[in-house]
Amino acid sequence: MFKLKITSFLLKRLEGIQQELTGCLFGVFYDSTITVFGMNVETTIGKLNYNEISLKFPAEMDLIGLVKFGDCFDEQNIGEILKDCEITDNPILLHCNLGSIIGMKSSIFVHGKLESIPFEVMEPTDIYNEFCFSRVCCNFNIYTEETIDSIKSNIQTLRKDIAANGALAFKLNKTSFFLTGTISENNKKYSKNAEYIENLITIVDQAKGGGEPKNKKNKATPPSDYEVLEISVLKNISTDYTNPDNDQVTFPALATCIRKSDVNSKIPLNVDAMAILYKKTKVSGLYDILIESVCRALRLVEQSLIEQLYDNMEISIPITYHFSPPAFGHFLSCVYLQNISDNEQAMQQKRKKLHHHFGLPITKPYFRRQNRVMFKCDIKYDSPLMNTHLGVKPSGVKDGKQYLVQGNYYYYHYMQQNVNDNGWGCAYRSLQTLCSWFNLQGYTSTPVPTHEDIQRYLVNIEDKPKTFINSKQWIGSTEVSMCLNGFLNVNSKIMHVSSGGDLSSKGSELALHFETQGTPIMIGGGVLAHTIIGIDFNSEKGDLKFLILDPHYTESEDLNVIQGKGWCGWKSTDFWDKKSYYNLCMPQRPIVY
């Protein structure tokens, strides 16, 4: 008998379902253990086939069972769904009460009968220790008539060629590690040092030395604790690529063209494929997993092309984006059309279906392009540091509870973007940090405004005279709230505090803000402005500390200095001037999906 594990992320999602319905469970099966990661729920709104939904999950994360909430259960479809649980002969059934996992029953189908099975809860630390992901990027071209049958046939042929002939090779980015479909000398060489996938992570870490510019030390990254193996796809054109002495072995970028004729259109297929990897898997099994991930990604792209033809649209290039909503604990892939913006009706309906199918509220954006996962290779070195509070020293508040900014932001401070704003630009920089949060969370695609953009806007709304443009004049919390509304259509609450000493009594209000809104706060008082990105609060004793981003920092993007010298760190209530009044600009999330 095997073990059953359920991630704590999924259990929390199960707890949030308040209506009677059924759904499908998705997970992985390794070492006689089924680990349940994800689910989708069947609703009457934009019902999608679970087979189509499954393509959005990473390769190796497959249909493994069913979940029912309350007494609702579609027994007519149970046999059809369970026969598609290909990775296990013993599908799982979870039976949950509405709005609670207390009393949840977990069962397993054995020879067509249900048997009770206990489950273990898998906490995030254990998940990240046991699993990682691969990301494969490549491009194909197909030449095809723009008909449903022709596109299906051509992409099916392409998938068969990829899966069958072993002509592809995979290169682990930033290393000299190649993986081919045959037992080559190269594979033998690395099998000595890389028997398991976890060894590949070590190889990548060892190859990173000196990869970043000297002035960009310890760049903070988005809050994903998964290691992601970035992999390129290459095509072997050598007649004998297993010969390590052959100097002519080359692996050019892959482009496959099939069935070319005068009546065919050239359609580029941009493949961005992910797979979940159990770290104890042998590297010898990785090739087949990567091939499967590419084929699954091609099927997702094909799905998008077929949808366009059903809707009588002109063929547009499909682009794959990866998302990781905080509640998921795994990645999910979506394909959007290059020439359709997120604000168009068709895209809104597409996202609305996704929210319903994954049991997510339609009050926050999760699947806009701006919400896509930013992998380390996607972050530009000339951008500000992201999420500089990650890894900061503890606050020291005894028995306190932390309430932190929810999501990603960039740390803007003096002297960036070749602007010498030392002594006057702190509130501008705090505003830029706030704008970056809304941009990175997908609420807007509007770029972060420059100092001149901010000044010009305030002049245009007649808040400032024309002489304000290109000046070194300060702005405060009121101007910040005006700009948020003007640039992003975001409303803000303004909290007035008569003195810095009174901020010690605002713990409950600030906790509520970070719990419900989760946005960074701009605070201005006297001649200084700062950004509050969290608090640590003991509500019984009233002890309170503030997690501060200080925009007055003037040096290079060195996280060690920024955290070590307190430019990003916890501050006590004594940090605020007791002789100055303060205004806090507290941005409110719009209702957007």
Coordinates of C-alpha atoms in Angstrom, one line a residue:
M1 CA 0.0 0.0 0.0
F2 CA 1.2 3.5 -0.8
K3 CA 1.2 6.7 1.2
L4 CA -1.1 9.6 0.6
K5 CA 0.1 13.2 1.2
I6 CA -1.9 16.4 0.7
T7 CA -0.2 19.8 0.6
S8 CA -1.2 22.4 3.2
F9 CA -1.9 24.8 0.3
L10 CA -4.6 22.5 -1.1
L11 CA -6.2 21.8 2.2
K12 CA -6.7 25.6 2.7
R13 CA -8.3 25.8 -0.7
L14 CA -10.6 22.9 0.1
E15 CA -11.6 24.7 3.2
G16 CA -12.7 27.7 1.2
I17 CA -15.3 25.9 -0.9
Q18 CA -18.8 26.9 0.3
Q19 CA -21.1 25.2 -2.2
E20 CA -22.0 21.6 -3.1
L21 CA -20.0 20.6 -6.2
T22 CA -17.4 18.1 -7.4
G23 CA -13.9 18.5 -8.7
C24 CA -10.8 16.7 -9.9
L25 CA -7.6 16.3 -8.0
F26 CA -4.1 16.6 -9.5
G27 CA -0.9 15.3 -8.1
V28 CA 2.3 13.3 -8.6
F29 CA 3.2 9.7 -7.9
Y30 CA 6.7 8.9 -6.7
D31 CA 8.3 6.3 -4.4
S32 CA 4.9 4.6 -3.7
T33 CA 3.5 8.0 -2.5
I34 CA 0.7 10.1 -4.1
T35 CA 1.1 13.8 -3.3
V36 CA -2.0 15.8 -4.1
F37 CA -1.1 19.4 -5.2
G38 CA -4.0 20.9 -7.0
M39 CA -7.7 20.7 -8.0
N40 CA -10.2 22.2 -10.3
V41 CA -13.9 22.4 -9.6
E42 CA -16.8 21.8 -12.0
T43 CA -19.2 24.7 -12.1
T44 CA -22.0 25.8 -14.4
I45 CA -20.1 28.9 -15.5
G46 CA -18.0 28.3 -18.6
K47 CA -17.7 24.6 -18.0
L48 CA -14.4 23.2 -19.3
N49 CA -13.4 19.6 -19.8
Y50 CA -11.0 18.4 -17.1
N51 CA -8.8 17.0 -19.8
E52 CA -8.3 20.5 -21.2
I53 CA -7.7 21.9 -17.7
S54 CA -5.1 19.2 -17.0
L55 CA -2.9 20.7 -19.8
K56 CA -2.4 23.8 -17.7
F57 CA -0.7 21.8 -14.9
P58 CA 3.0 21.1 -15.2
A59 CA 4.0 17.8 -16.7
E60 CA 4.1 14.9 -14.2
M61 CA 1.2 16.6 -12.3
D62 CA -1.7 14.5 -13.5
L63 CA -5.3 13.6 -12.7
I64 CA -5.2 11.3 -9.6
G65 CA -8.8 11.4 -8.3
L66 CA -11.9 13.2 -7.3
V67 CA -13.1 15.6 -4.6
K68 CA -16.7 16.2 -3.6
F69 CA -18.1 18.9 -1.4
G70 CA -21.2 18.3 0.6
D71 CA -23.6 15.7 -0.7
C72 CA -23.2 16.7 -4.4
F73 CA -21.7 13.9 -6.5
D74 CA -22.1 13.1 -10.2
E75 CA -22.1 9.3 -10.1
Q76 CA -22.7 9.1 -13.9
N77 CA -19.3 10.7 -14.7
I78 CA -17.3 9.0 -11.9
G79 CA -16.3 6.0 -14.0
E80 CA -15.3 8.1 -17.0
I81 CA -13.2 10.4 -14.9
L82 CA -11.5 7.7 -12.9
K83 CA -10.4 5.7 -16.0
D84 CA -8.3 8.7 -17.0
C85 CA -6.3 8.5 -13.8
E86 CA -3.4 7.0 -15.7
I87 CA -0.6 7.4 -13.2
T88 CA -2.2 5.2 -10.6
D89 CA -4.5 2.2 -10.6
N90 CA -5.9 3.4 -7.3
P91 CA -7.5 6.8 -7.6
I92 CA -8.2 9.0 -4.6
L93 CA -11.5 10.3 -3.4
L94 CA -11.8 13.2 -0.9
H95 CA -15.1 14.0 0.7
C96 CA -15.2 17.5 2.3
N97 CA -17.8 19.3 4.4
L98 CA -18.7 22.8 3.1
G99 CA -16.3 25.4 4.4
S100 CA -14.3 23.0 6.6
I101 CA -11.8 20.2 6.3
I102 CA -12.7 19.0 9.8
G103 CA -14.1 15.5 9.3
M104 CA -12.8 15.3 5.7
K105 CA -12.7 11.6 4.5
S106 CA -9.9 10.3 2.3
S107 CA -10.5 7.1 0.4
I108 CA -8.9 5.0 -2.3
F109 CA -10.5 2.9 -5.0
V110 CA -9.2 -0.7 -4.9
H111 CA -10.7 -3.1 -7.4
G112 CA -13.6 -0.7 -7.9
K113 CA -14.4 -0.4 -4.1
L114 CA -13.7 2.4 -1.7
E115 CA -11.3 1.9 1.2
S116 CA -10.4 4.4 3.8
I117 CA -6.8 5.7 3.7
P118 CA -5.0 8.1 6.1
F119 CA -3.2 11.1 4.7
E120 CA -0.2 13.2 5.8
V121 CA -0.2 17.0 5.6
M122 CA 2.8 18.2 3.5
E123 CA 4.0 21.6 4.7
P124 CA 5.7 24.1 2.4
T125 CA 9.2 23.4 3.7
D126 CA 8.8 19.7 3.0
I127 CA 7.4 20.5 -0.5
Y128 CA 10.3 22.7 -1.5
N129 CA 12.8 20.2 -0.1
E130 CA 11.4 17.3 -2.1
F131 CA 10.3 18.9 -5.4
C132 CA 11.6 21.4 -8.0
F133 CA 10.5 22.4 -11.5
S134 CA 12.0 22.4 -14.9
R135 CA 11.3 25.1 -17.5
V136 CA 12.0 24.3 -21.1
C137 CA 11.9 27.1 -23.7
C138 CA 12.0 26.5 -27.5
N139 CA 10.5 27.6 -30.8
F140 CA 9.0 25.6 -33.6
N141 CA 7.5 26.6 -37.0
I142 CA 4.8 24.6 -38.7
Y143 CA 3.6 25.2 -42.2
T144 CA -0.1 24.4 -42.4
E145 CA -3.5 25.3 -43.9
E146 CA -5.4 27.5 -41.4
T147 CA -8.1 24.8 -40.8
I148 CA -8.8 22.9 -37.6
D149 CA -8.0 19.5 -39.1
S150 CA -4.8 20.7 -40.8
I151 CA -3.5 22.3 -37.6
K152 CA -4.4 19.3 -35.5
S153 CA -2.7 16.9 -37.9
N154 CA 0.5 19.0 -38.2
I155 CA 1.0 19.5 -34.5
Q156 CA 0.2 15.9 -33.8
T157 CA 2.9 14.9 -36.4
L158 CA 5.3 17.3 -34.7
R159 CA 4.6 15.8 -31.3
K160 CA 5.2 12.3 -32.6
D161 CA 8.5 13.3 -34.2
I162 CA 9.6 14.9 -30.9
A163 CA 8.6 11.9 -28.8
A164 CA 9.8 9.2 -31.2
N165 CA 13.1 10.0 -32.9
G166 CA 15.3 11.1 -30.1
A167 CA 16.7 13.9 -32.2
L168 CA 16.3 16.6 -29.5
A169 CA 18.9 17.4 -26.8
F170 CA 18.4 19.4 -23.7
K171 CA 21.0 21.8 -22.2
L172 CA 20.9 22.9 -18.6
N173 CA 21.4 26.6 -18.9
K174 CA 24.6 28.1 -17.6
T175 CA 26.2 24.7 -17.4
S176 CA 27.8 22.3 -19.9
F177 CA 25.3 19.6 -19.0
F178 CA 23.6 18.1 -22.1
L179 CA 20.9 15.4 -22.0
T180 CA 20.2 13.3 -25.0
G181 CA 17.8 10.5 -25.8
T182 CA 20.6 7.9 -26.1
I183 CA 23.2 6.6 -23.8
S184 CA 26.1 8.8 -25.0
E185 CA 29.5 9.4 -23.5
N186 CA 28.2 12.8 -22.3
N187 CA 25.4 11.2 -20.4
K188 CA 27.8 8.6 -18.9
K189 CA 30.2 11.4 -17.8
Y190 CA 27.5 13.3 -15.9
S191 CA 25.8 10.2 -14.5
K192 CA 28.8 9.8 -12.2
N193 CA 28.2 13.3 -10.6
A194 CA 24.5 13.7 -11.3
E195 CA 22.7 10.5 -10.5
Y196 CA 19.6 12.3 -9.2
I197 CA 17.9 15.5 -10.2
E198 CA 18.9 17.1 -6.9
N199 CA 22.5 16.8 -8.1
L200 CA 21.6 19.0 -11.1
I201 CA 20.6 21.8 -8.7
T202 CA 24.1 21.6 -7.2
I203 CA 25.7 21.8 -10.7
V204 CA 23.7 24.9 -11.5
D205 CA 24.6 26.5 -8.1
Q206 CA 28.3 25.8 -8.8
A207 CA 28.1 27.3 -12.2
K208 CA 26.6 30.6 -10.9
G209 CA 29.9 32.0 -9.7
G210 CA 30.6 35.5 -11.1
G211 CA 27.3 35.4 -13.1
E212 CA 26.0 38.7 -11.7
P213 CA 27.4 42.2 -12.1
K214 CA 29.6 43.2 -9.2
N215 CA 27.4 46.0 -8.2
K216 CA 24.3 43.7 -8.0
K217 CA 25.0 41.6 -5.0
N218 CA 22.4 39.1 -3.7
K219 CA 19.6 40.2 -5.8
A220 CA 16.3 39.6 -4.1
T221 CA 13.8 37.5 -6.1
P222 CA 10.0 36.8 -6.0
P223 CA 8.8 34.7 -3.1
S224 CA 9.0 31.3 -4.7
D225 CA 11.0 28.8 -2.8
Y226 CA 11.0 26.3 -5.6
E227 CA 14.3 25.7 -7.5
V228 CA 13.6 26.0 -11.2
L229 CA 16.0 24.3 -13.7
E230 CA 16.1 26.5 -16.8
I231 CA 16.6 24.3 -19.9
S232 CA 17.2 25.0 -23.6
V233 CA 16.0 22.7 -26.4
L234 CA 18.5 21.9 -29.1
K235 CA 18.4 19.8 -32.2
N236 CA 21.2 17.4 -33.1
I237 CA 22.3 17.5 -36.8
S238 CA 25.4 15.4 -36.3
T239 CA 25.3 11.9 -37.7
D240 CA 27.2 10.6 -34.7
Y241 CA 26.5 12.8 -31.7
T242 CA 27.4 10.0 -29.3
N243 CA 31.1 10.4 -30.3
P244 CA 32.8 12.8 -27.9
D245 CA 35.7 13.2 -30.2
N246 CA 33.7 14.6 -33.0
D247 CA 34.5 18.3 -33.2
Q248 CA 31.6 18.9 -35.6
V249 CA 28.9 18.2 -32.9
T250 CA 26.7 21.3 -32.8
F251 CA 23.3 21.9 -31.2
P252 CA 21.7 24.8 -33.1
A253 CA 18.5 26.4 -32.0
L254 CA 15.5 24.2 -32.9
A255 CA 13.1 25.1 -35.7
T256 CA 11.0 22.4 -37.3
C257 CA 9.0 22.9 -40.5
I258 CA 6.7 20.2 -41.8
R259 CA 4.3 19.9 -44.8
K260 CA 5.5 23.0 -46.5
S261 CA 3.5 24.1 -49.6
D262 CA 2.4 27.2 -51.4
V263 CA -1.0 27.2 -49.8
N264 CA 0.3 26.8 -46.3
S265 CA 0.8 29.5 -43.6
K266 CA 3.8 29.6 -41.4
I267 CA 2.7 29.6 -37.8
P268 CA 5.4 30.0 -35.1
L269 CA 4.9 28.0 -32.0
N270 CA 6.6 29.5 -28.9
V271 CA 6.8 26.7 -26.4
D272 CA 7.4 27.4 -22.7
A273 CA 7.0 24.1 -20.9
M274 CA 7.1 23.2 -17.2
A275 CA 7.4 19.9 -15.3
I276 CA 7.4 19.2 -11.6
L277 CA 10.3 17.0 -10.6
Y278 CA 10.8 14.8 -7.6
K279 CA 14.4 15.5 -6.6
K280 CA 15.2 11.9 -5.9
T281 CA 14.3 10.9 -9.5
K282 CA 17.2 9.6 -11.4
V283 CA 18.6 11.8 -14.1
S284 CA 18.3 8.9 -16.5
G285 CA 14.5 9.4 -16.4
L286 CA 14.6 13.2 -16.9
Y287 CA 14.8 13.1 -20.7
D288 CA 11.4 11.5 -21.1
I289 CA 9.9 13.9 -18.6
L290 CA 11.2 16.9 -20.5
I291 CA 9.9 15.5 -23.8
E292 CA 6.5 15.0 -22.2
S293 CA 6.5 18.6 -20.9
V294 CA 7.2 19.9 -24.4
C295 CA 4.5 17.8 -25.9
R296 CA 2.0 18.9 -23.2
A297 CA 2.9 22.6 -23.9
L298 CA 2.3 22.0 -27.6
R299 CA -1.1 20.6 -26.9
L300 CA -1.9 23.7 -24.9
V301 CA -0.8 25.9 -27.8
E302 CA -2.8 23.8 -30.2
Q303 CA -5.9 24.3 -28.0
S304 CA -5.5 28.0 -28.3
L305 CA -5.1 27.9 -32.1
I306 CA -8.2 25.7 -32.5
E307 CA -10.2 28.1 -30.3
Q308 CA -9.3 30.9 -32.6
L309 CA -10.6 29.0 -35.6
Y310 CA -13.8 28.1 -33.8
D311 CA -14.4 31.8 -33.1
N312 CA -13.6 32.7 -36.8
M313 CA -10.7 34.8 -35.8
E314 CA -7.5 35.4 -37.7
I315 CA -4.7 33.3 -36.4
S316 CA -2.7 35.2 -33.8
I317 CA 0.5 34.0 -32.1
P318 CA -0.2 32.2 -28.9
I319 CA 2.2 33.1 -25.9
T320 CA 2.5 30.9 -22.8
Y321 CA 2.5 32.5 -19.4
H322 CA 3.1 30.7 -16.1
F323 CA 1.2 31.7 -12.9
S324 CA 1.5 30.8 -9.3
P325 CA -1.4 32.2 -7.2
P326 CA -0.4 32.4 -3.5
A327 CA -3.0 29.8 -2.6
F328 CA -1.8 27.2 -5.1
G329 CA 1.7 26.1 -4.1
H330 CA 2.4 25.1 -7.7
F331 CA 2.7 26.6 -11.2
L332 CA -0.1 26.8 -13.7
S333 CA 0.3 27.6 -17.5
C334 CA -2.1 29.7 -19.6
V335 CA -1.8 30.6 -23.3
Y336 CA -2.9 34.1 -24.4
L337 CA -3.0 35.7 -27.8
Q338 CA -0.3 38.2 -28.6
N339 CA -2.7 40.8 -30.1
I340 CA -5.5 40.7 -27.5
S341 CA -5.0 42.9 -24.4
D342 CA -6.0 41.9 -20.9
N343 CA -8.8 44.5 -20.9
E344 CA -10.7 43.1 -23.8
Q345 CA -14.0 41.3 -23.2
A346 CA -12.7 38.0 -24.5
M347 CA -9.8 38.0 -22.1
Q348 CA -12.0 39.0 -19.2
Q349 CA -14.3 36.1 -19.9
K350 CA -11.3 33.7 -20.2
R351 CA -10.0 34.8 -16.8
K352 CA -13.4 34.7 -15.2
K353 CA -13.7 31.0 -16.2
L354 CA -10.3 30.3 -14.7
H355 CA -11.3 31.9 -11.4
H356 CA -14.4 29.7 -11.2
H357 CA -12.6 26.5 -12.3
F358 CA -10.0 26.9 -9.6
G359 CA -12.3 28.2 -6.9
L360 CA -10.7 31.6 -6.7
P361 CA -12.6 34.8 -5.8
I362 CA -13.3 37.3 -8.5
T363 CA -12.0 40.2 -6.4
K364 CA -8.2 40.0 -7.1
P365 CA -6.3 39.5 -10.3
Y366 CA -4.5 36.2 -10.6
F367 CA -4.2 35.5 -14.3
R368 CA -3.4 38.8 -15.9
R369 CA -0.2 38.9 -17.9
Q370 CA 1.3 41.2 -15.2
N371 CA 0.7 38.4 -12.7
R372 CA 2.9 36.0 -14.5
V373 CA 5.8 34.4 -12.6
M374 CA 9.0 36.3 -13.0
F375 CA 11.8 33.7 -13.0
K376 CA 15.3 34.7 -12.0
C377 CA 16.3 34.8 -15.7
D378 CA 13.5 37.2 -16.4
I379 CA 14.6 39.9 -13.9
K380 CA 16.9 42.5 -15.5
Y381 CA 20.0 43.5 -13.7
D382 CA 19.3 47.2 -14.3
S383 CA 16.0 46.9 -12.4
P384 CA 15.6 47.9 -8.7
L385 CA 15.9 45.1 -6.2
M386 CA 12.7 43.1 -5.6
N387 CA 11.3 42.1 -2.2
T388 CA 14.2 43.3 -0.2
H389 CA 12.6 42.3 3.1
L390 CA 13.1 38.6 2.3
G391 CA 15.7 37.3 4.8
V392 CA 15.7 40.4 6.9
K393 CA 16.6 39.9 10.6
P394 CA 13.8 39.2 13.1
S395 CA 12.0 42.1 14.7
G396 CA 12.5 41.0 18.3
V397 CA 8.8 41.6 19.2
K398 CA 8.0 38.8 21.7
D399 CA 4.9 36.8 20.8
G400 CA 4.1 39.2 18.0
K401 CA 2.2 38.5 14.8
Q402 CA 3.6 39.8 11.5
Y403 CA 1.3 41.5 9.0
L404 CA 3.3 42.0 5.8
V405 CA 2.9 43.4 2.3
Q406 CA 1.2 40.8 0.1
G407 CA 3.1 40.2 -3.2
N408 CA 6.0 41.7 -5.0
Y409 CA 7.4 45.2 -5.2
Y410 CA 10.5 47.0 -6.3
Y411 CA 12.7 49.0 -3.8
Y412 CA 13.0 52.5 -5.2
H413 CA 15.5 54.9 -3.5
Y414 CA 17.6 58.0 -4.1
M415 CA 20.0 58.1 -7.1
Q416 CA 18.4 55.4 -9.2
Q417 CA 17.7 55.8 -13.0
N418 CA 20.5 58.4 -13.3
V419 CA 18.4 60.9 -11.3
N420 CA 20.1 62.8 -8.5
D421 CA 17.2 63.3 -6.2
N422 CA 19.3 63.2 -3.0
G423 CA 17.6 65.4 -0.4
W424 CA 14.3 65.9 -2.1
G425 CA 13.0 62.8 -3.9
C426 CA 12.1 60.4 -1.0
A427 CA 8.3 60.7 -1.5
Y428 CA 8.7 60.3 -5.2
R429 CA 10.6 57.1 -4.6
S430 CA 8.0 55.8 -2.1
L431 CA 5.3 56.5 -4.7
Q432 CA 7.3 54.5 -7.3
T433 CA 7.5 51.6 -4.9
L434 CA 3.7 51.7 -4.5
C435 CA 3.2 51.9 -8.2
S436 CA 5.5 48.9 -8.8
W437 CA 3.4 46.8 -6.4
F438 CA 0.2 47.5 -8.4
N439 CA 2.1 46.8 -11.6
L440 CA 3.6 43.5 -10.4
Q441 CA 0.3 42.3 -9.0
G442 CA -1.4 42.7 -12.3
Y443 CA -3.7 45.6 -11.4
T444 CA -2.2 47.7 -14.1
S445 CA 0.3 47.6 -17.0
T446 CA 1.1 51.3 -16.6
P447 CA 4.9 51.8 -16.2
V448 CA 6.2 53.1 -13.0
P449 CA 6.2 56.9 -13.4
T450 CA 9.3 59.0 -13.5
H451 CA 9.9 62.1 -11.4
E452 CA 9.0 64.3 -14.4
D453 CA 5.8 62.2 -15.0
I454 CA 4.8 62.8 -11.4
Q455 CA 5.5 66.6 -11.6
R456 CA 3.8 67.0 -15.0
Y457 CA 0.7 65.2 -13.8
L458 CA 0.4 67.4 -10.7
V459 CA 0.7 70.5 -12.9
N460 CA -1.9 69.2 -15.3
I461 CA -4.5 68.8 -12.6
E462 CA -3.6 72.3 -11.4
D463 CA -2.3 71.2 -8.0
K464 CA 1.1 72.7 -8.8
P465 CA 2.3 75.7 -10.8
K466 CA 4.2 75.1 -14.1
T467 CA 7.5 75.9 -12.4
F468 CA 7.1 72.7 -10.5
I469 CA 8.2 70.7 -13.6
N470 CA 11.9 69.7 -13.4
S471 CA 12.2 71.3 -10.0
K472 CA 13.5 69.8 -6.7
Q473 CA 10.4 70.5 -4.7
W474 CA 9.0 67.9 -2.3
I475 CA 5.7 66.1 -2.5
G476 CA 3.7 64.5 0.4
S477 CA 1.1 61.9 1.1
T478 CA -1.7 63.9 -0.5
E479 CA 0.2 64.3 -3.7
V480 CA 1.1 60.6 -3.6
S481 CA -2.6 59.7 -3.3
M482 CA -3.5 62.0 -6.2
C483 CA -0.9 60.4 -8.4
L484 CA -2.1 56.9 -7.5
N485 CA -5.6 57.9 -8.6
G486 CA -4.4 59.6 -11.7
F487 CA -1.9 57.1 -13.0
L488 CA -3.6 53.8 -11.8
N489 CA -7.2 54.7 -10.8
V490 CA -6.4 53.6 -7.3
N491 CA -8.0 55.2 -4.3
S492 CA -6.3 55.7 -1.0
K493 CA -7.2 56.2 2.6
I494 CA -5.2 58.9 4.4
M495 CA -4.5 58.3 8.1
H496 CA -3.6 61.5 10.0
V497 CA -1.4 61.1 13.1
S498 CA -0.7 64.2 15.3
S499 CA 2.8 63.0 16.3
G500 CA 5.3 60.2 15.8
G501 CA 4.5 59.0 19.3
D502 CA 0.9 58.3 18.4
L503 CA 1.9 55.8 15.7
S504 CA 2.4 53.3 18.5
S505 CA -1.4 53.2 19.0
K506 CA -2.1 52.4 15.3
G507 CA -1.1 48.7 15.4
S508 CA -4.6 47.3 15.0
E509 CA -5.5 49.6 12.1
L510 CA -2.2 48.8 10.3
A511 CA -2.7 45.1 10.9
L512 CA -6.1 45.3 9.3
H513 CA -4.7 47.2 6.3
F514 CA -2.0 44.6 5.6
E515 CA -4.5 41.7 6.2
T516 CA -7.2 43.1 3.9
Q517 CA -5.3 45.3 1.3
G518 CA -1.7 44.1 1.6
T519 CA -0.4 47.2 -0.2
P520 CA 2.8 49.1 0.9
I521 CA 2.1 52.3 2.7
M522 CA 3.7 55.7 2.1
I523 CA 4.3 57.7 5.3
G524 CA 5.3 61.3 5.3
G525 CA 6.2 63.5 8.3
G526 CA 8.4 66.5 8.8
V527 CA 10.8 66.5 5.9
L528 CA 11.1 62.8 5.4
A529 CA 9.1 60.1 3.7
H530 CA 9.3 56.3 4.1
T531 CA 7.5 53.2 2.9
I532 CA 6.0 50.8 5.5
I533 CA 5.8 47.2 4.2
G534 CA 4.7 45.5 7.4
I535 CA 4.4 45.4 11.1
D536 CA 5.1 43.0 13.9
F537 CA 2.4 43.5 16.5
N538 CA 1.6 42.0 19.9
S539 CA -2.0 43.0 20.3
E540 CA -2.2 42.0 24.0
K541 CA 0.8 44.1 25.2
G542 CA 0.7 46.7 22.4
D543 CA 4.3 46.0 21.4
L544 CA 4.8 47.2 17.8
K545 CA 7.6 47.4 15.2
F546 CA 7.5 48.6 11.7
L547 CA 9.1 47.0 8.6
I548 CA 10.5 50.0 6.8
L549 CA 11.9 50.6 3.2
D550 CA 14.0 53.7 3.5
P551 CA 14.1 55.6 0.2
H552 CA 17.0 57.8 1.4
Y553 CA 19.5 55.0 0.5
T554 CA 22.1 56.3 -2.1
E555 CA 24.4 53.4 -2.7
S556 CA 24.4 50.5 -5.2
E557 CA 21.9 47.6 -5.2
D558 CA 23.7 45.5 -2.5
L559 CA 21.2 43.6 -0.5
N560 CA 23.8 42.8 2.2
V561 CA 24.3 46.6 2.8
I562 CA 20.6 47.4 2.5
Q563 CA 19.6 44.8 5.1
G564 CA 22.8 45.0 7.2
K565 CA 22.6 48.7 7.7
G566 CA 18.9 48.9 8.2
W567 CA 17.8 50.6 5.0
C568 CA 15.3 47.8 4.9
G569 CA 14.5 46.5 8.4
W570 CA 12.5 46.6 11.5
K571 CA 12.1 49.9 13.4
S572 CA 10.7 50.6 16.8
T573 CA 8.2 53.3 17.5
D574 CA 11.1 55.6 18.6
F575 CA 12.0 55.7 14.9
W576 CA 9.3 58.3 14.3
D577 CA 9.8 62.0 15.4
K578 CA 7.6 62.8 18.3
K579 CA 7.6 66.5 17.3
S580 CA 6.3 65.9 13.8
Y581 CA 2.8 65.0 12.5
Y582 CA 2.5 62.2 10.0
N583 CA 0.2 61.3 7.1
L584 CA -0.1 57.8 5.9
C585 CA -1.2 57.1 2.3
M586 CA -2.8 53.6 2.4
P587 CA -3.7 52.5 -1.1
Q588 CA -6.8 50.3 -1.5
R589 CA -7.0 47.3 -3.9
P590 CA -9.4 47.9 -6.8
I591 CA -11.8 45.0 -7.6
V592 CA -10.2 43.6 -10.7
Y593 CA -9.8 40.1 -12.2

